[in-house]
Amino acid sequence: MGLENIRHSARIGLTALIVAVGIPASAAAETLADAMASAYESRGLLQQNRALLRAADEDVAVAISGLRPIINWTANATRTAQRFRSNTTGGSIVTNSATTASVGLSLDLVLYDAGRTRMGVDAAKEAVLATRQALLGVEQNIFLQVVQAYMDVRSATEIVALRRNNVRVLTEELRAAKDRFEVGEVTRTDVAQSEARLAASRSALVQAEGDLAVAREFYAFAVGHRPNRLAPPAPTPSSARSLQDAKAIAMRNHPEMLRVKHAVAAADINARIAKAQEAPKISLTSRIGLQDTVGNNNFSESASVGIEMSGPIYQGGKISALQRQAIARRDAERANLHEVRANIAQNVGNAFAQIQVARAARDASQRQIRAAQVAFRGVREEATLGARTTLDVLNAEQELLDAKAGLITATSNETVASYSLLASMGLLTAEHLNLNVKQYDPAAYYNMVKTAPTRMSKQGQKLDRVLRALGKQ
């Protein structure tokens, strides 16, 4: 009777272990693409960097305003009172008071500054392009977090299912061992071994449940909501056929590479701007003013127009220091470009290697499962003939369990590595993944502000409405 019990429990365990590996996906299950879309629409980090890009867009408008006339107005009202005594007043005290008011308009237009203002516009445009690439880099990092969180939850859920099933099986085996002990087929040692293995299995289950809880919290952070049912991930989008192709694509498309290139261009322009600070500046100036004394007919009007030329002679070495500083920053950006290029190439190579390792681990785990299943059946049958001990059966079952868990981990690692390769090539973006979202257009806001519209213009009023809408998000 005891032998039949252990055979029956072992068969239940084997079947349950096989079934537990797969979690069926229902029509309502969330896909990896759904999770990425949710993160794309809800992550605060993306909203923050989109706002930073809009701020960089405004730098272009600020720079362009320097090419236009600057018109200011002034208004002033002054009340003066005077109390005095002099010989002309015969020694008496005289009090006078008057109120004057004045208004004026001024116009200043830069006619020549050695191209500093226009170069400032170009530098601001390069900064905008660099910030756009930085936004794409943030987008890639968020998507990679989503992939990691998604696969962590799926693998942790499957591991928990394995561990729970293992606890159930070991509970049955402990009962069977006790029954066999009662009829004298096994010793107290066999029972103790079953008890120890069950306790270890329960401890592993608690650890697995803790890992799942941690994975769920990370998922809520990365995606924006807690996970429900998660479907198996779809095949990874195609990337590159070889390591060389992947590196070539990365050098052309990776956001960090493009960001640094624009940063180098901006630094080079800023170095030329610093050099141009030595050149003179020529401006057109115009003033119109009216001053009136309240209470009498006294007033004065004035108007002037002129050309003003100015330039530095000596500023204590400040201009030279700024020039050297701009050159040093340009050299730093150029050196950083070489560092970024090498780092991207390394990341591509690492991702390729990780994929190969994950695929090999998955294949090895599948072979290990097949072998462990055969071994488990053999040990179980041999135990019924008395040729194997209870410990042998427990060990064989544990090896099968470990193989199942290894396959889950390897499959998850392979998916994460595949998306890591996409990220290292600069292709882990909403556009390349063709996500079902309304993609953020980084040029839309720039096109509205690049001409530096005033608030009174139609374009300025449209911008106000856009900003109010953004503030409600």
Coordinates of C-alpha atoms in Angstrom, one line a residue:
M1 CA 0.0 0.0 0.0
G2 CA 2.8 2.4 0.9
L3 CA 4.6 1.8 -2.5
E4 CA 1.4 2.6 -4.3
N5 CA 1.0 5.8 -2.4
I6 CA 4.4 7.1 -3.2
R7 CA 4.0 6.1 -6.9
H8 CA 0.6 7.9 -7.0
S9 CA 2.0 11.0 -5.3
A10 CA 5.0 11.1 -7.6
R11 CA 2.9 10.8 -10.7
I12 CA 0.7 13.7 -9.4
G13 CA 3.8 15.8 -8.8
L14 CA 5.3 15.1 -12.2
T15 CA 2.1 16.0 -14.0
A16 CA 1.5 19.1 -11.9
L17 CA 5.0 20.3 -12.5
I18 CA 4.6 20.1 -16.2
V19 CA 1.3 21.9 -16.1
A20 CA 2.6 24.6 -13.8
V21 CA 5.2 25.8 -16.2
G22 CA 2.7 27.3 -18.6
I23 CA 0.3 30.1 -17.6
P24 CA -2.5 30.3 -20.1
A25 CA -3.1 33.7 -21.6
S26 CA -6.7 34.8 -21.8
A27 CA -8.1 37.4 -24.1
A28 CA -8.1 39.9 -21.2
A29 CA -4.4 39.4 -20.4
E30 CA -2.2 42.4 -20.6
T31 CA 0.5 42.2 -23.3
L32 CA 4.0 43.5 -23.1
A33 CA 3.1 46.1 -25.8
D34 CA 0.1 47.2 -23.6
A35 CA 2.5 47.6 -20.6
M36 CA 4.9 49.7 -22.7
A37 CA 2.0 51.9 -24.0
S38 CA 0.8 52.4 -20.4
A39 CA 4.2 53.5 -19.3
Y40 CA 4.6 55.8 -22.4
E41 CA 1.4 57.6 -21.5
S42 CA 1.8 57.8 -17.7
R43 CA 5.4 57.9 -16.6
G44 CA 6.3 61.1 -14.9
L45 CA 9.9 60.9 -16.0
L46 CA 8.8 61.2 -19.6
Q47 CA 6.5 64.1 -18.8
Q48 CA 9.4 65.8 -17.0
N49 CA 11.8 65.4 -20.0
R50 CA 9.2 66.5 -22.4
A51 CA 8.8 69.7 -20.4
L52 CA 12.6 70.1 -20.4
L53 CA 12.5 69.8 -24.2
R54 CA 9.9 72.6 -24.4
A55 CA 12.1 74.7 -22.2
A56 CA 15.0 74.2 -24.6
D57 CA 12.7 75.1 -27.5
E58 CA 12.1 78.4 -25.8
D59 CA 15.8 79.1 -25.7
V60 CA 15.7 79.3 -29.5
A61 CA 12.9 81.9 -29.3
V62 CA 14.9 83.9 -26.7
A63 CA 18.0 83.8 -29.0
I64 CA 15.9 84.9 -32.0
S65 CA 14.5 87.9 -30.1
G66 CA 18.0 89.3 -29.9
L67 CA 17.8 89.9 -33.7
R68 CA 14.7 92.0 -33.4
P69 CA 14.1 95.6 -32.3
I70 CA 13.7 95.9 -28.5
I71 CA 11.0 98.4 -27.6
N72 CA 10.4 99.6 -24.1
W73 CA 8.3 102.2 -22.4
T74 CA 8.8 104.2 -19.3
A75 CA 6.4 106.4 -17.2
N76 CA 7.2 108.5 -14.2
A77 CA 5.3 110.8 -11.9
T78 CA 7.3 112.9 -9.4
R79 CA 6.1 115.2 -6.6
T80 CA 8.7 117.7 -5.4
A81 CA 8.4 120.2 -2.5
Q82 CA 10.9 122.9 -1.6
R83 CA 11.1 125.2 1.4
F84 CA 13.7 127.9 1.6
R85 CA 14.7 131.3 2.8
S86 CA 17.0 133.8 1.0
N87 CA 17.7 137.5 0.7
T88 CA 15.5 137.8 -2.3
T89 CA 12.5 136.7 -0.2
G90 CA 13.2 139.4 2.4
G91 CA 14.1 136.8 5.0
S92 CA 10.7 135.1 4.9
I93 CA 10.3 131.3 4.4
V94 CA 8.9 130.3 1.0
T95 CA 7.4 127.0 0.1
N96 CA 7.2 125.7 -3.5
S97 CA 5.8 122.4 -4.8
A98 CA 5.3 120.9 -8.2
T99 CA 4.2 117.6 -9.8
T100 CA 5.8 116.4 -13.0
A101 CA 4.9 113.5 -15.2
S102 CA 6.9 112.0 -18.1
V103 CA 6.4 109.1 -20.6
G104 CA 8.9 107.8 -23.1
L105 CA 9.5 105.1 -25.7
S106 CA 12.9 103.6 -26.5
L107 CA 14.0 101.4 -29.4
D108 CA 17.2 99.4 -29.7
L109 CA 18.3 97.3 -32.6
V110 CA 21.6 95.4 -32.9
L111 CA 23.1 96.2 -36.3
Y112 CA 26.4 94.4 -35.9
D113 CA 27.9 92.2 -33.2
A114 CA 30.3 90.0 -35.2
G115 CA 27.5 87.3 -35.6
R116 CA 27.3 86.6 -31.8
T117 CA 23.5 86.7 -31.8
R118 CA 23.0 84.6 -34.9
M119 CA 25.5 82.1 -33.6
G120 CA 23.6 82.0 -30.3
V121 CA 20.5 81.0 -32.3
D122 CA 22.4 78.2 -33.9
A123 CA 23.8 77.0 -30.6
A124 CA 20.3 77.0 -29.1
K125 CA 19.0 74.9 -32.1
E126 CA 21.8 72.4 -31.5
A127 CA 20.8 72.2 -27.8
V128 CA 17.2 71.5 -28.8
L129 CA 18.3 68.6 -31.1
A130 CA 20.5 67.3 -28.2
T131 CA 17.6 67.5 -25.8
R132 CA 15.3 65.6 -28.2
Q133 CA 17.8 62.7 -28.3
A134 CA 18.0 62.8 -24.5
L135 CA 14.3 62.4 -24.4
L136 CA 14.5 59.3 -26.7
G137 CA 17.2 58.0 -24.3
V138 CA 14.8 58.3 -21.4
E139 CA 12.1 56.6 -23.4
Q140 CA 14.4 53.7 -24.1
N141 CA 15.4 53.3 -20.5
I142 CA 11.7 53.3 -19.4
F143 CA 10.8 50.7 -22.0
L144 CA 13.7 48.5 -20.8
Q145 CA 12.4 48.9 -17.2
V146 CA 9.0 47.8 -18.4
V147 CA 10.4 44.7 -20.1
Q148 CA 12.4 43.8 -17.0
A149 CA 9.4 44.3 -14.8
Y150 CA 7.0 42.4 -17.1
M151 CA 9.3 39.4 -17.3
D152 CA 10.1 39.5 -13.6
V153 CA 6.4 39.3 -12.7
R154 CA 5.8 36.5 -15.2
S155 CA 8.8 34.4 -14.1
A156 CA 8.1 35.0 -10.4
T157 CA 4.5 34.0 -10.9
E158 CA 5.6 30.7 -12.6
I159 CA 8.2 30.1 -9.9
V160 CA 5.5 30.5 -7.2
A161 CA 3.3 28.0 -9.0
L162 CA 6.1 25.5 -9.1
R163 CA 6.9 26.0 -5.4
R164 CA 3.3 25.7 -4.4
N165 CA 2.9 22.5 -6.4
N166 CA 6.1 21.2 -4.9
V167 CA 4.8 21.8 -1.4
R168 CA 1.7 19.9 -2.2
V169 CA 3.6 17.0 -3.7
L170 CA 6.0 16.8 -0.8
T171 CA 3.1 16.9 1.6
E172 CA 1.7 13.8 -0.1
E173 CA 5.1 12.1 -0.1
L174 CA 5.5 12.8 3.6
R175 CA 2.1 11.2 4.2
A176 CA 3.1 8.2 2.1
A177 CA 6.4 7.9 4.0
K178 CA 4.6 7.9 7.3
D179 CA 2.2 5.2 6.0
R180 CA 5.2 3.1 4.9
F181 CA 6.9 3.6 8.2
E182 CA 3.8 2.4 10.0
V183 CA 3.9 -0.9 8.1
G184 CA 7.7 -1.2 8.5
E185 CA 8.7 -0.6 4.8
V186 CA 10.9 2.4 5.6
T187 CA 12.8 3.7 8.6
R188 CA 12.3 6.8 10.7
T189 CA 15.2 8.3 8.7
D190 CA 13.1 8.3 5.6
V191 CA 10.3 10.1 7.3
A192 CA 12.7 12.7 8.6
Q193 CA 14.2 13.2 5.2
S194 CA 10.7 13.9 3.8
E195 CA 9.9 16.3 6.6
A196 CA 13.2 18.2 6.0
R197 CA 12.6 18.4 2.3
L198 CA 9.0 19.7 2.9
A199 CA 10.2 22.3 5.3
A200 CA 12.8 23.5 2.8
S201 CA 10.1 23.6 0.1
R202 CA 7.9 25.7 2.3
S203 CA 10.8 28.1 2.9
A204 CA 11.5 28.3 -0.8
L205 CA 7.8 29.0 -1.4
V206 CA 7.9 31.9 1.0
Q207 CA 10.9 33.3 -0.7
A208 CA 9.3 33.0 -4.1
E209 CA 6.1 34.7 -2.9
G210 CA 8.3 37.5 -1.5
D211 CA 10.1 37.8 -4.9
L212 CA 6.7 38.0 -6.6
A213 CA 5.6 40.8 -4.3
V214 CA 8.8 42.8 -5.0
A215 CA 8.3 42.2 -8.8
R216 CA 4.7 43.4 -8.6
E217 CA 5.8 46.6 -6.9
F218 CA 8.5 47.3 -9.5
Y219 CA 5.9 46.6 -12.2
A220 CA 3.6 49.2 -10.7
F221 CA 6.4 51.7 -10.7
A222 CA 7.6 51.0 -14.2
V223 CA 4.2 50.6 -15.9
G224 CA 1.9 52.8 -13.8
H225 CA -0.5 50.2 -12.5
R226 CA -0.3 46.9 -10.7
P227 CA -0.2 43.7 -12.9
N228 CA -3.1 41.4 -13.5
R229 CA -2.8 38.5 -16.0
L230 CA 0.2 38.9 -18.2
A231 CA 0.3 37.3 -21.6
P232 CA 3.4 35.6 -22.9
P233 CA 5.6 38.1 -24.7
A234 CA 5.3 38.3 -28.5
P235 CA 8.4 37.7 -30.6
T236 CA 11.0 40.4 -30.3
P237 CA 11.0 42.9 -33.2
S238 CA 13.9 42.2 -35.7
S239 CA 17.1 44.0 -35.0
A240 CA 20.4 43.0 -36.6
R241 CA 21.8 39.8 -38.1
S242 CA 25.3 40.2 -36.8
L243 CA 27.3 42.0 -34.2
Q244 CA 28.9 44.2 -36.8
D245 CA 25.6 45.2 -38.2
A246 CA 24.2 45.9 -34.7
K247 CA 27.2 48.2 -33.9
A248 CA 26.8 50.0 -37.2
I249 CA 23.1 50.6 -36.6
A250 CA 23.9 51.8 -33.0
M251 CA 26.5 54.3 -34.2
R252 CA 23.9 55.8 -36.6
N253 CA 20.8 55.7 -34.4
H254 CA 21.6 55.5 -30.7
P255 CA 20.1 58.6 -28.9
E256 CA 23.2 59.1 -26.7
M257 CA 25.5 59.1 -29.8
L258 CA 23.3 61.7 -31.5
R259 CA 22.9 63.8 -28.4
V260 CA 26.6 64.1 -27.9
K261 CA 27.2 65.0 -31.6
H262 CA 24.7 67.9 -31.2
A263 CA 26.4 68.8 -27.9
V264 CA 29.8 68.9 -29.7
A265 CA 28.3 71.2 -32.4
A266 CA 26.8 73.5 -29.8
A267 CA 30.1 73.7 -27.9
D268 CA 31.9 74.5 -31.1
I269 CA 29.5 77.4 -31.8
N270 CA 29.8 78.6 -28.2
A271 CA 33.6 78.7 -28.6
R272 CA 33.2 81.0 -31.7
I273 CA 30.7 83.1 -29.7
A274 CA 33.3 83.6 -27.0
K275 CA 35.9 84.6 -29.5
A276 CA 33.5 87.2 -31.0
Q277 CA 33.1 88.9 -27.7
E278 CA 36.2 91.0 -28.6
A279 CA 34.5 92.5 -31.6
P280 CA 32.6 95.8 -31.4
K281 CA 28.9 96.1 -31.3
I282 CA 26.9 98.5 -33.3
S283 CA 23.3 99.4 -32.4
L284 CA 20.5 101.7 -33.6
T285 CA 19.0 103.6 -30.8
S286 CA 15.9 105.8 -30.8
R287 CA 14.2 107.7 -27.9
I288 CA 10.9 109.7 -27.7
G289 CA 9.8 111.4 -24.5
L290 CA 7.2 113.8 -23.1
Q291 CA 7.5 115.7 -19.8
D292 CA 4.7 117.8 -18.3
T293 CA 4.3 119.9 -15.2
V294 CA 0.9 119.5 -13.6
G295 CA -0.8 122.8 -12.8
N296 CA 0.8 125.0 -15.4
N297 CA 1.5 125.0 -19.2
N298 CA 5.1 124.0 -18.9
F299 CA 6.0 120.8 -20.9
S300 CA 8.8 119.5 -23.0
E301 CA 9.1 116.9 -25.9
S302 CA 12.2 115.2 -27.0
A303 CA 13.1 112.7 -29.8
S304 CA 16.4 111.3 -30.8
V305 CA 17.9 108.7 -33.1
G306 CA 21.4 107.6 -33.3
I307 CA 24.0 104.9 -34.0
E308 CA 25.9 103.6 -31.0
M309 CA 29.2 101.7 -31.2
S310 CA 30.7 100.0 -28.2
G311 CA 33.4 97.4 -27.5
P312 CA 35.6 96.1 -24.7
I313 CA 39.0 97.5 -24.0
Y314 CA 40.0 95.9 -20.7
Q315 CA 37.8 93.8 -18.5
G316 CA 40.4 92.3 -16.2
G317 CA 41.0 89.2 -18.3
K318 CA 37.4 88.1 -18.1
I319 CA 36.9 87.8 -21.9
S320 CA 40.1 85.7 -22.3
A321 CA 39.1 83.4 -19.5
L322 CA 35.7 82.9 -21.1
Q323 CA 37.3 82.1 -24.4
R324 CA 39.6 79.5 -22.8
Q325 CA 36.7 78.1 -20.9
A326 CA 34.6 77.6 -24.0
I327 CA 37.5 75.9 -25.8
A328 CA 38.0 73.6 -22.9
R329 CA 34.3 72.7 -22.8
R330 CA 34.4 72.0 -26.6
D331 CA 37.3 69.7 -26.1
A332 CA 35.5 67.9 -23.3
E333 CA 32.5 67.3 -25.5
R334 CA 34.7 66.0 -28.3
A335 CA 36.4 63.6 -25.8
N336 CA 33.1 62.5 -24.5
L337 CA 32.0 61.6 -28.0
H338 CA 34.8 59.1 -28.3
E339 CA 33.9 57.7 -24.8
V340 CA 30.2 57.4 -25.8
R341 CA 31.1 55.7 -29.0
A342 CA 33.2 53.1 -27.2
N343 CA 30.6 52.6 -24.5
I344 CA 27.8 52.0 -27.0
A345 CA 29.9 49.5 -28.9
Q346 CA 30.6 47.7 -25.6
N347 CA 26.9 47.6 -24.7
V348 CA 26.0 46.2 -28.1
G349 CA 28.6 43.5 -27.7
N350 CA 27.4 42.7 -24.1
A351 CA 23.8 42.5 -25.3
F352 CA 24.7 40.1 -28.1
A353 CA 26.6 37.9 -25.7
Q354 CA 23.8 37.9 -23.2
I355 CA 21.4 36.7 -25.9
Q356 CA 23.7 33.9 -26.8
V357 CA 24.1 32.9 -23.1
A358 CA 20.3 33.1 -22.5
R359 CA 19.6 30.9 -25.6
A360 CA 22.2 28.4 -24.6
A361 CA 20.8 28.3 -21.1
R362 CA 17.2 27.8 -22.4
D363 CA 18.3 25.0 -24.6
A364 CA 20.3 23.4 -21.8
S365 CA 17.3 23.7 -19.5
Q366 CA 15.0 22.0 -21.9
R367 CA 17.4 19.1 -22.3
Q368 CA 17.8 19.0 -18.6
I369 CA 14.1 18.8 -18.1
R370 CA 13.8 15.9 -20.5
A371 CA 16.6 14.0 -18.8
A372 CA 15.3 14.8 -15.3
Q373 CA 11.9 13.6 -16.2
V374 CA 13.3 10.2 -17.5
A375 CA 15.5 10.0 -14.4
F376 CA 12.6 10.8 -12.0
R377 CA 10.4 8.1 -13.6
G378 CA 13.2 5.6 -13.3
V379 CA 14.0 6.4 -9.7
R380 CA 10.4 6.3 -8.8
E381 CA 9.9 2.8 -10.4
E382 CA 13.2 1.6 -8.8
A383 CA 11.9 2.8 -5.4
T384 CA 8.8 0.6 -5.8
L385 CA 11.2 -2.4 -6.2
G386 CA 13.2 -1.4 -3.2
A387 CA 16.3 -0.5 -5.2
R388 CA 16.1 3.2 -4.4
T389 CA 15.5 5.1 -1.2
T390 CA 13.1 7.9 -0.3
L391 CA 16.0 10.3 -0.5
D392 CA 16.7 9.2 -4.0
V393 CA 13.2 10.0 -5.0
L394 CA 13.3 13.3 -3.3
N395 CA 16.5 14.2 -5.0
A396 CA 15.3 13.3 -8.4
E397 CA 12.2 15.3 -7.9
Q398 CA 14.2 18.3 -6.8
E399 CA 16.4 18.1 -9.9
L400 CA 13.3 18.2 -12.0
L401 CA 12.0 21.1 -10.1
D402 CA 15.3 23.0 -10.5
A403 CA 15.3 22.3 -14.2
K404 CA 11.8 23.7 -14.5
A405 CA 12.8 26.8 -12.6
G406 CA 16.0 27.2 -14.7
L407 CA 13.9 27.1 -17.9
I408 CA 11.6 29.9 -16.6
T409 CA 14.6 32.0 -15.7
A410 CA 16.4 31.4 -18.9
T411 CA 13.4 32.2 -21.0
S412 CA 12.9 35.5 -19.1
N413 CA 16.6 36.4 -19.5
E414 CA 16.4 35.7 -23.2
T415 CA 13.5 38.1 -23.7
V416 CA 15.1 40.8 -21.6
A417 CA 18.4 40.4 -23.5
S418 CA 16.6 40.7 -26.8
Y419 CA 15.1 44.0 -25.8
S420 CA 18.4 45.1 -24.3
L421 CA 20.0 44.6 -27.7
L422 CA 17.3 46.8 -29.3
A423 CA 18.0 49.5 -26.7
S424 CA 21.8 49.3 -27.3
M425 CA 21.1 49.9 -31.0
G426 CA 18.8 52.8 -30.3
L427 CA 15.7 51.0 -31.6
L428 CA 13.7 50.5 -28.3
T429 CA 11.4 53.4 -29.1
A430 CA 7.6 53.8 -29.5
E431 CA 8.1 54.5 -33.2
H432 CA 10.2 51.4 -33.9
L433 CA 8.0 49.2 -31.7
N434 CA 4.9 50.6 -33.4
L435 CA 3.1 50.9 -30.1
N436 CA -0.6 51.7 -30.1
V437 CA -0.2 55.2 -28.6
K438 CA -0.4 58.8 -29.7
Q439 CA 3.3 59.4 -30.1
Y440 CA 4.7 62.6 -28.7
D441 CA 5.9 64.9 -31.5
P442 CA 9.1 66.7 -30.3
A443 CA 8.9 69.2 -33.2
A444 CA 5.3 70.3 -32.7
Y445 CA 6.0 72.7 -29.8
Y446 CA 9.2 73.9 -31.4
N447 CA 7.4 74.8 -34.6
M448 CA 5.0 77.0 -32.6
V449 CA 7.8 78.9 -30.8
K450 CA 10.7 79.0 -33.2
T451 CA 9.6 82.4 -34.6
A452 CA 9.3 83.8 -31.0
P453 CA 5.7 84.9 -31.2
T454 CA 4.4 87.4 -28.7
R455 CA 1.5 86.7 -26.4
M456 CA -0.7 89.2 -28.2
S457 CA -0.3 87.4 -31.6
K458 CA -2.5 84.6 -32.8
Q459 CA 0.3 82.1 -32.4
G460 CA 1.0 83.3 -28.9
Q461 CA -2.7 82.9 -27.9
K462 CA -2.5 79.3 -29.4
L463 CA 0.5 78.6 -27.3
D464 CA -1.3 79.8 -24.2
R465 CA -4.0 77.3 -24.8
V466 CA -1.5 74.5 -25.4
L467 CA 0.3 75.4 -22.1
R468 CA -3.0 75.4 -20.2
A469 CA -3.8 72.0 -21.6
L470 CA -0.4 70.7 -20.7
G471 CA -0.8 72.0 -17.2
K472 CA -4.0 69.9 -16.7
Q473 CA -2.3 66.7 -17.6

